[in-house]
mmCIF file of C-alpha atoms and ligand atoms in Angstrom:
data_model
loop_
_atom_site.group_PDB
_atom_site.id
_atom_site.type_symbol
_atom_site.label_atom_id
_atom_site.label_comp_id
_atom_site.label_asym_id
_atom_site.label_seq_id
_atom_site.Cartn_x
_atom_site.Cartn_y
_atom_site.Cartn_z
ATOM 1 C CA MET I 6 17.909 -3.827 -0.995
ATOM 2 C CA GLU I 7 16.422 -1.577 -3.655
ATOM 3 C CA LEU I 8 13.031 -1.392 -5.375
ATOM 4 C CA THR I 9 13.525 -0.315 -8.959
ATOM 5 C CA VAL I 10 10.544 0.392 -11.175
ATOM 6 C CA SER I 11 11.478 0.903 -14.816
ATOM 7 C CA ASP I 12 9.313 2.474 -17.495
ATOM 8 C CA LEU I 13 6.193 0.869 -16.040
ATOM 9 C CA SER I 14 2.832 1.206 -17.786
ATOM 10 C CA VAL I 15 -0.251 0.029 -15.914
ATOM 11 C CA ALA I 16 -3.863 -0.586 -16.869
ATOM 12 C CA ARG I 17 -7.257 -0.868 -15.216
ATOM 13 C CA GLY I 18 -10.078 -2.696 -16.961
ATOM 14 C CA GLY I 19 -7.842 -3.125 -20.008
ATOM 15 C CA ILE I 20 -7.266 0.640 -20.397
ATOM 16 C CA ALA I 21 -3.839 2.189 -19.774
ATOM 17 C CA VAL I 22 -3.957 4.683 -16.901
ATOM 18 C CA LEU I 23 -0.273 5.512 -16.264
ATOM 19 C CA GLU I 24 2.651 5.163 -18.649
ATOM 20 C CA GLY I 25 6.419 5.295 -18.332
ATOM 21 C CA VAL I 26 6.700 5.441 -14.539
ATOM 22 C CA SER I 27 10.241 4.983 -13.214
ATOM 23 C CA PHE I 28 11.649 5.335 -9.719
ATOM 24 C CA THR I 29 14.039 3.694 -7.287
ATOM 25 C CA ILE I 30 13.577 3.317 -3.540
ATOM 26 C CA ALA I 31 16.577 2.207 -1.493
ATOM 27 C CA SER I 32 16.618 0.595 1.958
ATOM 28 C CA GLY I 33 15.643 3.131 4.579
ATOM 29 C CA GLU I 34 13.664 5.275 2.128
ATOM 30 C CA ALA I 35 9.973 5.988 1.637
ATOM 31 C CA LEU I 36 8.283 7.275 -1.503
ATOM 32 C CA VAL I 37 4.819 8.839 -1.402
ATOM 33 C CA LEU I 38 2.724 8.807 -4.576
ATOM 34 C CA ARG I 39 0.532 11.837 -5.097
ATOM 35 C CA GLY I 40 -2.091 12.617 -7.694
ATOM 36 C CA PRO I 41 -5.805 13.338 -8.059
ATOM 37 C CA ASN I 42 -8.574 10.757 -7.565
ATOM 38 C CA GLY I 43 -8.698 8.229 -10.351
ATOM 39 C CA ILE I 44 -5.256 8.996 -11.802
ATOM 40 C CA GLY I 45 -4.047 5.425 -11.193
ATOM 41 C CA LYS I 46 -2.183 5.313 -7.863
ATOM 42 C CA THR I 47 -3.968 2.148 -6.687
ATOM 43 C CA THR I 48 -3.382 0.517 -10.050
ATOM 44 C CA LEU I 49 0.321 1.387 -9.889
ATOM 45 C CA LEU I 50 0.668 0.045 -6.336
ATOM 46 C CA ARG I 51 -1.138 -3.187 -7.203
ATOM 47 C CA THR I 52 1.120 -3.661 -10.206
ATOM 48 C CA VAL I 53 4.294 -2.985 -8.234
ATOM 49 C CA ALA I 54 3.122 -5.459 -5.576
ATOM 50 C CA GLY I 55 2.629 -8.115 -8.246
ATOM 51 C CA LEU I 56 -1.149 -8.339 -7.867
ATOM 52 C CA GLN I 57 -1.678 -7.564 -11.538
ATOM 53 C CA PRO I 58 0.632 -7.661 -14.544
ATOM 54 C CA PRO I 59 2.060 -4.467 -16.076
ATOM 55 C CA LEU I 60 1.271 -3.489 -19.664
ATOM 56 C CA SER I 61 5.002 -2.975 -20.106
ATOM 57 C CA GLY I 62 8.085 -2.169 -18.093
ATOM 58 C CA ALA I 63 9.533 -3.960 -15.107
ATOM 59 C CA VAL I 64 9.522 -4.163 -11.318
ATOM 60 C CA GLY I 65 12.987 -5.194 -10.178
ATOM 61 C CA LEU I 66 12.062 -7.070 -7.011
ATOM 62 C CA GLU I 67 10.342 -10.343 -6.256
ATOM 63 C CA ARG I 68 6.786 -10.224 -4.971
ATOM 64 C CA ASP I 69 7.936 -12.224 -1.941
ATOM 65 C CA ALA I 70 9.830 -9.182 -0.689
ATOM 66 C CA MET I 71 6.631 -7.147 -0.452
ATOM 67 C CA ALA I 72 3.705 -6.773 1.900
ATOM 68 C CA TYR I 73 0.670 -4.985 0.466
ATOM 69 C CA ALA I 74 -2.120 -3.234 2.363
ATOM 70 C CA GLY I 75 -4.950 -1.976 0.193
ATOM 71 C CA HIS I 76 -8.291 -0.358 0.908
ATOM 72 C CA ALA I 77 -9.641 -3.555 2.485
ATOM 73 C CA ASP I 78 -8.171 -4.303 5.901
ATOM 74 C CA GLY I 79 -7.953 -8.046 5.288
ATOM 75 C CA ILE I 80 -8.965 -8.892 8.833
ATOM 76 C CA LYS I 81 -11.074 -11.825 9.971
ATOM 77 C CA SER I 82 -13.980 -10.488 11.990
ATOM 78 C CA VAL I 83 -14.667 -13.612 14.096
ATOM 79 C CA LEU I 84 -11.060 -13.876 15.254
ATOM 80 C CA SER I 85 -9.715 -11.719 18.061
ATOM 81 C CA VAL I 86 -7.099 -9.053 17.429
ATOM 82 C CA ARG I 87 -4.423 -11.390 18.786
ATOM 83 C CA GLU I 88 -5.692 -14.332 16.697
ATOM 84 C CA ASN I 89 -5.721 -12.203 13.555
ATOM 85 C CA LEU I 90 -2.096 -11.227 14.031
ATOM 86 C CA GLN I 91 -1.099 -14.745 15.048
ATOM 87 C CA PHE I 92 -2.755 -16.039 11.879
ATOM 88 C CA TRP I 93 -0.539 -13.781 9.758
ATOM 89 C CA ALA I 94 2.535 -14.579 11.854
ATOM 90 C CA ASP I 95 1.894 -18.267 11.098
ATOM 91 C CA VAL I 96 1.333 -17.595 7.386
ATOM 92 C CA PHE I 97 4.558 -15.575 7.115
ATOM 93 C CA GLU I 98 6.372 -17.803 9.638
ATOM 94 C CA THR I 99 7.588 -14.796 11.618
ATOM 95 C CA GLY I 100 6.694 -15.874 15.149
ATOM 96 C CA SER I 101 6.093 -13.049 17.613
ATOM 97 C CA ILE I 102 3.286 -10.528 17.284
ATOM 98 C CA ASP I 103 4.349 -8.430 20.285
ATOM 99 C CA ALA I 104 6.072 -5.707 18.270
ATOM 100 C CA ALA I 105 2.970 -5.296 16.091
ATOM 101 C CA LEU I 106 0.631 -5.078 19.117
ATOM 102 C CA ASP I 107 2.855 -2.417 20.657
ATOM 103 C CA ALA I 108 3.449 -0.417 17.465
ATOM 104 C CA PHE I 109 -0.274 0.100 16.925
ATOM 105 C CA ASP I 110 -1.344 0.295 20.591
ATOM 106 C CA LEU I 111 -3.464 -2.861 20.359
ATOM 107 C CA ARG I 112 -2.624 -4.361 23.777
ATOM 108 C CA GLY I 113 -5.893 -3.247 25.325
ATOM 109 C CA LEU I 114 -7.846 -4.720 22.434
ATOM 110 C CA GLU I 115 -5.999 -7.969 21.862
ATOM 111 C CA ASN I 116 -8.811 -10.266 23.062
ATOM 112 C CA ARG I 117 -11.592 -8.334 21.332
ATOM 113 C CA ALA I 118 -13.228 -9.890 18.244
ATOM 114 C CA ALA I 119 -11.970 -7.896 15.262
ATOM 115 C CA GLY I 120 -15.531 -7.516 13.965
ATOM 116 C CA GLY I 121 -16.353 -5.442 17.028
ATOM 117 C CA LEU I 122 -13.608 -2.878 16.490
ATOM 118 C CA SER I 123 -14.218 0.672 15.337
ATOM 119 C CA ALA I 124 -13.169 1.619 11.799
ATOM 120 C CA GLY I 125 -9.947 3.250 13.012
ATOM 121 C CA GLN I 126 -9.128 0.305 15.296
ATOM 122 C CA LYS I 127 -9.669 -2.086 12.375
ATOM 123 C CA ARG I 128 -7.332 0.002 10.291
ATOM 124 C CA ARG I 129 -4.696 -0.121 13.039
ATOM 125 C CA LEU I 130 -5.031 -3.905 13.114
ATOM 126 C CA GLY I 131 -4.735 -4.073 9.321
ATOM 127 C CA LEU I 132 -1.557 -1.989 9.447
ATOM 128 C CA ALA I 133 -0.136 -4.024 12.336
ATOM 129 C CA ARG I 134 -0.235 -6.940 9.906
ATOM 130 C CA MET I 135 2.548 -5.218 7.935
ATOM 131 C CA VAL I 136 4.863 -5.456 10.944
ATOM 132 C CA VAL I 137 3.981 -9.134 11.382
ATOM 133 C CA THR I 138 4.831 -10.054 7.794
ATOM 134 C CA GLY I 139 8.502 -9.289 8.400
ATOM 135 C CA ARG I 140 8.748 -8.294 4.733
ATOM 136 C CA PRO I 141 11.169 -5.509 3.827
ATOM 137 C CA VAL I 142 8.992 -3.672 1.296
ATOM 138 C CA TRP I 143 5.717 -2.129 2.474
ATOM 139 C CA VAL I 144 3.288 -1.133 -0.269
ATOM 140 C CA LEU I 145 0.453 0.869 1.273
ATOM 141 C CA ASP I 146 -2.638 2.311 -0.364
ATOM 142 C CA GLU I 147 -4.275 5.128 1.614
ATOM 143 C CA PRO I 148 -3.095 3.634 4.920
ATOM 144 C CA THR I 149 -4.465 6.436 7.090
ATOM 145 C CA VAL I 150 -8.148 6.281 6.102
ATOM 146 C CA SER I 151 -10.245 6.298 9.331
ATOM 147 C CA LEU I 152 -7.217 7.088 11.518
ATOM 148 C CA ASP I 153 -7.326 9.974 13.989
ATOM 149 C CA VAL I 154 -4.400 12.358 14.429
ATOM 150 C CA ALA I 155 -2.756 10.239 17.151
ATOM 151 C CA SER I 156 -3.069 7.072 15.063
ATOM 152 C CA VAL I 157 -1.597 8.779 11.984
ATOM 153 C CA ALA I 158 1.404 9.708 14.143
ATOM 154 C CA MET I 159 1.554 6.103 15.390
ATOM 155 C CA PHE I 160 1.560 4.898 11.807
ATOM 156 C CA ALA I 161 4.309 7.359 10.834
ATOM 157 C CA ASP I 162 6.392 6.077 13.768
ATOM 158 C CA ALA I 163 5.863 2.487 12.597
ATOM 159 C CA VAL I 164 7.017 3.415 9.090
ATOM 160 C CA ARG I 165 10.055 5.209 10.542
ATOM 161 C CA ALA I 166 10.961 2.128 12.607
ATOM 162 C CA HIS I 167 10.569 -0.023 9.502
ATOM 163 C CA LEU I 168 12.895 2.247 7.523
ATOM 164 C CA ALA I 169 15.411 2.356 10.381
ATOM 165 C CA GLY I 170 15.472 -1.451 10.303
ATOM 166 C CA GLY I 171 16.498 -1.401 6.638
ATOM 167 C CA GLY I 172 13.012 -1.666 5.156
ATOM 168 C CA LEU I 173 11.515 0.585 2.510
ATOM 169 C CA ALA I 174 8.021 1.848 1.795
ATOM 170 C CA LEU I 175 5.898 2.924 -1.152
ATOM 171 C CA LEU I 176 2.681 4.698 -0.224
ATOM 172 C CA ALA I 177 -0.230 6.502 -1.786
ATOM 173 C CA THR I 178 -1.857 9.058 0.450
ATOM 174 C CA HIS I 179 -3.730 12.328 0.133
ATOM 175 C CA ILE I 180 -2.752 13.553 3.599
ATOM 176 C CA ASP I 181 0.489 14.760 5.117
ATOM 177 C CA LEU I 182 1.845 11.879 7.190
ATOM 178 C CA GLY I 183 4.399 14.010 8.938
ATOM 179 C CA LEU I 184 7.101 11.845 7.363
ATOM 180 C CA ALA I 185 9.414 14.677 6.399
ATOM 181 C CA GLU I 186 12.041 12.240 5.179
ATOM 182 C CA ALA I 187 9.742 10.719 2.548
ATOM 183 C CA ARG I 188 10.207 11.666 -1.090
ATOM 184 C CA VAL I 189 7.103 12.560 -3.109
ATOM 185 C CA LEU I 190 6.310 11.522 -6.671
ATOM 186 C CA ASP I 191 3.440 13.258 -8.467
ATOM 187 C CA VAL I 192 2.123 10.676 -10.938
ATOM 188 C CA GLU I 193 -0.060 13.083 -12.924
ATOM 189 C CA PRO I 194 2.641 13.713 -15.582
ATOM 190 C CA PHE I 195 2.537 9.966 -16.310
ATOM 191 C CA LYS I 196 -1.165 9.969 -17.182
ATOM 192 C CA ALA I 197 -1.669 7.706 -20.186
ATOM 193 C CA VAL I 198 -2.422 9.330 -23.507
ATOM 194 C CA PRO I 199 -5.456 7.721 -25.178
ATOM 195 C CA PRO I 200 -4.542 5.932 -28.430
ATOM 196 C CA PRO I 201 -5.343 7.872 -31.634
ATOM 197 C CA LEU I 202 -8.674 7.005 -33.221
ATOM 198 C CA ASP I 203 -8.133 4.762 -36.226
ATOM 199 C CA ASP I 204 -11.783 4.905 -37.245
ATOM 200 C CA PHE I 205 -12.477 8.599 -37.899
ATOM 201 C CA ASP I 206 -16.021 8.111 -39.214
ATOM 202 C CA GLY I 207 -16.885 5.644 -36.452
ATOM 203 C CA ALA I 208 -16.019 8.231 -33.808
ATOM 204 C CA PHE I 209 -19.050 10.275 -34.938
ATOM 205 C CA LEU I 210 -21.549 7.409 -34.956
HETATM 206 N N1 ATP K 30 -12.762 -2.295 -12.768
HETATM 207 C C1 ATP K 30 -12.459 -1.208 -13.448
HETATM 208 N N2 ATP K 30 -12.658 -1.147 -14.780
HETATM 209 C C2 ATP K 30 -12.341 -0.039 -15.474
HETATM 210 N N3 ATP K 30 -11.792 1.072 -14.920
HETATM 211 C C3 ATP K 30 -11.592 1.056 -13.613
HETATM 212 C C4 ATP K 30 -11.893 -0.067 -12.805
HETATM 213 N N4 ATP K 30 -11.573 0.238 -11.536
HETATM 214 C C5 ATP K 30 -11.080 1.500 -11.568
HETATM 215 N N5 ATP K 30 -11.096 1.995 -12.792
HETATM 216 C C6 ATP K 30 -10.614 3.327 -13.239
HETATM 217 O O1 ATP K 30 -9.199 3.261 -13.290
HETATM 218 C C7 ATP K 30 -8.652 4.546 -12.993
HETATM 219 C C8 ATP K 30 -7.532 4.391 -11.966
HETATM 220 O O2 ATP K 30 -8.091 4.019 -10.725
HETATM 221 P P1 ATP K 30 -7.209 3.958 -9.405
HETATM 222 O O3 ATP K 30 -8.068 3.323 -8.331
HETATM 223 O O4 ATP K 30 -5.906 3.307 -9.703
HETATM 224 O O5 ATP K 30 -6.953 5.510 -9.081
HETATM 225 P P2 ATP K 30 -6.384 6.230 -7.778
HETATM 226 O O6 ATP K 30 -5.384 7.241 -8.253
HETATM 227 O O7 ATP K 30 -5.911 5.226 -6.797
HETATM 228 O O8 ATP K 30 -7.663 6.982 -7.224
HETATM 229 P P3 ATP K 30 -8.082 7.444 -5.720
HETATM 230 O O9 ATP K 30 -7.175 8.594 -5.356
HETATM 231 O O10 ATP K 30 -9.498 7.893 -5.907
HETATM 232 O O11 ATP K 30 -7.955 6.251 -4.814
HETATM 233 C C9 ATP K 30 -9.804 5.406 -12.504
HETATM 234 O O12 ATP K 30 -10.135 6.333 -13.512
HETATM 235 C C10 ATP K 30 -10.932 4.421 -12.258
HETATM 236 O O13 ATP K 30 -12.195 4.993 -12.519
#
């Protein structure tokens, strides 16, 4: 499997933010997007994951191959940790949630209502959902927000296991995950150039 992004231009609120982005990620590989706040990393990830259309260019994989985790954890607060994961296992028809509970050290919390978890515990539950989806392509936006050092290492291990199983990952993060094998793509050079003004006088009004 391979995720190929070709000459992709993406927009937020109707305004182009990144233009001409191209990369390929093969099975077993991870690519980390880097760039300053507001450059368009979230917009690029959402476009690659099929949550919004590109302005132009192409993503050479079906949306069904991907699991996306954004800033929101997507957890149901009245359900327990176990019920949350079971819900996703049912949606994705993947069966067991044991591997996800173990990967993110959630065994001791499995009967706790998700609404009563700490921010970092909620984040671990949200990331455990990626394991449960069984999907080969993980698209992750700032996955380590709220995680302590041990949990970041736990997350890096989960990504490594995913890659070892033939999966691939595309991530945006500002911190060092300790994933030495991951490639890094700085998206700043792809910053969109504003269109030239076609109303010279109007620009001064
Ligand atoms: N609803 C919106 N309408 C218009 N512009 C928006 C909207 N939401 C975000 N933007 C702008 O789009 C640009 C790209 O935002 P995006 O969230 O993709 O950046 P980012 O690189 O992920 O930033 P960060 O590192 O802060 O998470 C930013 O300049 C942002 O202000």
